[in-house]
Coordinates of C-alpha atoms in Angstrom, one line a residue:
Chain A
M9 CA -23.2 205.6 250.0
D10 CA -27.1 205.7 251.3
K11 CA -28.9 208.9 250.8
E12 CA -28.8 210.3 254.3
E13 CA -24.7 210.5 254.1
L14 CA -24.9 211.5 251.1
L15 CA -27.2 214.5 252.2
T16 CA -24.5 215.2 255.3
K17 CA -21.5 215.5 253.0
L18 CA -23.7 217.7 250.8
K19 CA -24.4 219.9 253.9
E20 CA -20.9 220.3 254.5
I21 CA -20.1 221.1 251.3
V22 CA -22.6 224.0 250.9
A23 CA -22.2 225.2 254.8
P24 CA -19.3 227.8 254.1
Y25 CA -21.4 229.5 250.9
T26 CA -24.5 229.7 252.9
H27 CA -26.2 232.7 254.3
D28 CA -29.2 231.7 256.2
K29 CA -27.7 229.4 259.0
D30 CA -31.2 228.4 260.0
A31 CA -31.6 226.6 256.7
L32 CA -28.9 225.0 256.4
A33 CA -30.1 223.3 260.0
T34 CA -33.6 222.0 258.9
I35 CA -32.0 221.0 255.5
S36 CA -34.2 218.9 253.5
P37 CA -34.1 217.8 249.8
S38 CA -36.7 221.0 248.5
T39 CA -33.8 223.5 249.9
D40 CA -33.7 225.5 247.6
F41 CA -29.6 226.7 247.6
I42 CA -30.5 230.4 246.3
K43 CA -33.8 231.2 247.6
D44 CA -33.6 229.2 251.1
L45 CA -29.5 229.0 251.9
K46 CA -29.0 232.6 250.0
I47 CA -25.7 231.1 248.8
N48 CA -24.8 233.8 246.1
S49 CA -24.7 232.9 242.3
A50 CA -21.3 233.0 241.8
N51 CA -20.8 230.4 244.7
L52 CA -23.1 228.0 243.0
V53 CA -20.1 227.1 240.8
D54 CA -18.4 226.3 243.9
V55 CA -20.3 224.1 245.2
I56 CA -20.5 222.0 241.7
L57 CA -16.4 222.2 242.4
D58 CA -16.6 221.2 245.6
V59 CA -19.2 218.1 244.4
E60 CA -17.0 217.1 241.7
E61 CA -14.0 216.9 244.0
E62 CA -15.4 215.4 247.5
F63 CA -17.3 212.3 244.9
D64 CA -14.5 212.0 242.2
I65 CA -17.4 212.7 239.5
E66 CA -17.6 215.3 236.5
I67 CA -20.7 217.3 236.1
D68 CA -21.4 218.5 232.6
N69 CA -23.4 221.9 231.8
L70 CA -27.1 219.8 231.5
E71 CA -26.5 219.0 235.0
M72 CA -25.3 221.8 236.4
A73 CA -28.3 223.2 235.2
R74 CA -30.6 221.6 237.3
M75 CA -28.5 221.7 240.3
L76 CA -30.4 224.7 242.0
N77 CA -31.7 222.7 245.1
V78 CA -30.5 219.6 247.5
G79 CA -32.8 216.8 246.3
E80 CA -31.7 217.4 242.4
T81 CA -28.5 217.4 243.7
V82 CA -28.3 214.4 245.6
T83 CA -29.9 212.7 242.3
I84 CA -27.6 213.8 240.3
I85 CA -24.6 212.7 242.7
E86 CA -26.2 209.3 243.0
D87 CA -26.8 208.8 238.8
K88 CA -23.2 209.2 238.5
L89 CA -21.7 207.4 241.7
K90 CA -24.2 204.2 240.1
A91 CA -23.0 204.7 236.7
L92 CA -19.3 204.2 237.8
D93 CA -20.3 201.7 240.2
R94 CA -19.6 203.1 243.2
K95 CA -23.1 203.2 244.7
Chain B
M22 CA -38.8 242.9 231.0
I23 CA -35.8 244.3 233.0
G24 CA -33.2 242.8 235.0
N25 CA -30.0 244.6 236.9
D26 CA -27.5 242.8 238.7
I27 CA -24.4 244.3 241.0
V28 CA -21.2 242.7 242.3
D29 CA -19.6 244.5 245.6
L30 CA -16.0 244.2 244.6
S31 CA -14.1 243.8 248.2
Q32 CA -17.4 241.2 248.8
A33 CA -16.3 238.9 245.4
A34 CA -12.6 238.9 246.3
K35 CA -13.4 237.5 249.7
E36 CA -16.3 234.9 248.9
S37 CA -14.9 234.0 245.3
N38 CA -11.8 232.6 244.1
W39 CA -11.9 233.1 239.9
K40 CA -8.8 231.9 239.9
R41 CA -9.6 228.3 240.8
T42 CA -9.1 225.4 238.6
G43 CA -12.3 224.7 236.5
Y44 CA -14.4 227.7 238.1
L45 CA -13.9 230.0 234.4
E46 CA -14.6 227.4 232.7
K47 CA -17.8 226.2 234.7
L48 CA -19.2 229.9 234.2
F49 CA -17.9 231.3 230.9
T50 CA -17.5 230.7 227.4
M51 CA -14.4 230.4 225.0
A52 CA -14.8 233.9 223.6
E53 CA -15.8 234.7 227.2
R54 CA -12.4 233.4 229.0
F55 CA -10.2 235.1 226.0
L56 CA -11.5 238.5 227.2
I57 CA -10.8 237.7 230.7
H58 CA -7.7 237.0 228.9
V59 CA -6.3 239.9 227.4
A60 CA -7.7 242.2 229.8
K61 CA -5.8 245.1 231.3
D62 CA -7.3 243.8 234.6
P63 CA -9.0 240.4 234.5
E64 CA -11.2 240.4 237.7
V65 CA -12.9 243.4 236.7
M66 CA -13.9 241.4 233.6
V67 CA -14.8 238.6 234.9
W68 CA -17.1 240.2 237.3
L69 CA -18.2 242.5 234.7
L70 CA -19.3 239.5 232.4
W71 CA -21.1 237.7 235.2
T72 CA -23.6 240.9 235.9
M73 CA -24.2 241.2 232.3
K74 CA -25.6 237.2 232.6
E75 CA -27.2 237.9 235.2
S76 CA -28.8 241.3 234.9
A77 CA -29.8 239.0 231.5
Y78 CA -31.1 236.2 233.4
K79 CA -32.8 238.0 235.6
A80 CA -34.8 239.8 232.5
H81 CA -35.6 236.4 230.9
A82 CA -36.5 234.2 234.6
K83 CA -38.9 237.8 235.2
E84 CA -40.8 237.1 232.0
T85 CA -40.6 233.3 231.4
K86 CA -40.2 232.4 235.1
I87 CA -38.0 229.7 234.1
R88 CA -34.5 228.7 236.5
T89 CA -32.4 227.5 235.5
F90 CA -28.3 227.1 236.5
A91 CA -26.6 227.8 232.5
P92 CA -24.3 230.4 232.8
T93 CA -22.4 229.0 229.5
L94 CA -25.5 229.4 227.7
L95 CA -25.8 233.1 228.3
C96 CA -22.9 234.7 226.0
C97 CA -21.8 237.7 225.8
T98 CA -21.2 240.1 222.5
N99 CA -19.9 243.2 221.4
V100 CA -18.6 244.4 225.1
V101 CA -16.9 247.7 225.1
V102 CA -15.5 248.7 228.2
H103 CA -14.7 252.7 228.4
P104 CA -13.3 253.7 232.0
T105 CA -16.1 254.0 234.3
L106 CA -18.9 252.4 232.0
A107 CA -19.3 249.4 229.7
T108 CA -21.8 248.1 227.2
G109 CA -22.6 245.0 225.7
N110 CA -25.1 242.0 224.4
V111 CA -26.1 238.8 225.8
F112 CA -27.7 236.2 223.8
Y113 CA -29.7 233.4 225.5
Q114 CA -32.8 231.3 224.8
G115 CA -33.0 233.1 221.1
K116 CA -33.5 236.9 222.6
M117 CA -30.7 239.3 222.4
Y118 CA -30.4 241.5 225.2
Y119 CA -28.7 244.9 225.8
T120 CA -25.7 246.3 228.5
Q121 CA -25.1 248.9 230.2
S122 CA -22.7 248.4 233.0
T123 CA -21.4 251.2 235.6
L124 CA -17.4 250.5 236.7
S125 CA -16.7 251.3 239.8
E126 CA -13.1 250.8 242.2
A127 CA -16.0 249.7 245.1
Y128 CA -18.7 247.7 242.5
I129 CA -19.6 246.8 239.0
H130 CA -23.5 246.7 238.2
T131 CA -25.2 246.1 235.3
I132 CA -28.6 246.4 233.6
A133 CA -29.9 244.3 230.6
S134 CA -33.3 244.6 228.9
E135 CA -34.6 243.6 225.0
K136 CA -35.1 247.3 224.8
T137 CA -32.3 249.6 224.4
K138 CA -34.9 252.8 224.9
V139 CA -35.7 251.2 228.3
L140 CA -32.0 251.4 229.4
S141 CA -31.6 255.1 228.6
S142 CA -34.9 256.4 230.4
L143 CA -34.7 254.6 233.6
Q144 CA -33.3 255.7 237.0
L145 CA -30.7 253.7 238.6
K146 CA -30.3 254.2 242.1
I147 CA -27.1 252.6 244.3
S148 CA -27.3 253.3 247.6
D149 CA -25.2 251.2 251.2
Y150 CA -27.5 248.4 251.7
D151 CA -28.8 247.9 255.1
E152 CA -30.0 244.0 255.8
S153 CA -32.2 245.4 258.4
D154 CA -34.0 248.0 256.3
S155 CA -36.2 247.1 253.6
A156 CA -38.4 250.1 253.3
Y157 CA -37.0 250.6 249.2
R158 CA -39.8 247.3 249.0
S159 CA -42.6 249.9 249.0
T160 CA -41.2 252.0 246.7
N161 CA -42.2 250.2 243.7
P162 CA -38.7 249.4 242.4
A163 CA -38.8 247.6 238.9
S164 CA -35.8 245.5 240.2
V165 CA -33.7 244.6 242.6
S166 CA -30.5 243.6 243.2
H167 CA -27.6 243.5 246.3
H168 CA -24.6 241.8 247.4
G169 CA -21.8 242.6 250.4
N170 CA -22.5 246.3 251.3
Y171 CA -24.3 248.3 248.5
L172 CA -28.0 247.5 246.8
A173 CA -28.8 248.9 243.4
L174 CA -32.8 249.6 242.8
I175 CA -34.4 250.4 239.0
Y176 CA -37.5 252.7 238.4
L177 CA -39.3 252.5 234.9

């Protein structure tokens, strides 16, 4: 899966929790889930659970701590898929 | 430093399914999940503990400027729940925050501070939240939280 494909999937995942639809339309690696997309912090857990389900990966607490923006999240997913040899 | 957090219970019921598999495990420690499990109203306990964590996190982040998403590192202890209020402590990164919560049918609100004195002297104002009205910003609140229909402002 290339980066663009991954970003498209992530965009679909965050869409239902996003309160700023304009920020979603211009999503980029620097987009912050809370500051830009205005995702409620209690819904960040839903984003993480959805990512785990969609990519069939497990995200530990240390990785979760870094998942505040799109770029970090894409990196974490890529690393996981690579480690599992499912890139 | 001080932090506060409000959860509009009807909004939370729409936005969050805390019964979702894996949800509580990502947010709460084992001791906290036990409190939720044995609570008379588990939903109230979920959002009480969550506002405790959020308010302590905000107080900490304001001071250190460190942003992270590590809810299980914020440990709620000594949680005492009365009918309309609750108190407790949150341990986070070697600091202890005292928390004071208001429980109502419509919302749950918590304030966190490292100093109990601050908690007893501050002024709390909870009102209806209007997205188009940002006049509250010019009133210089020490801490702001809004969720759903409610806006919570703290003045020191």
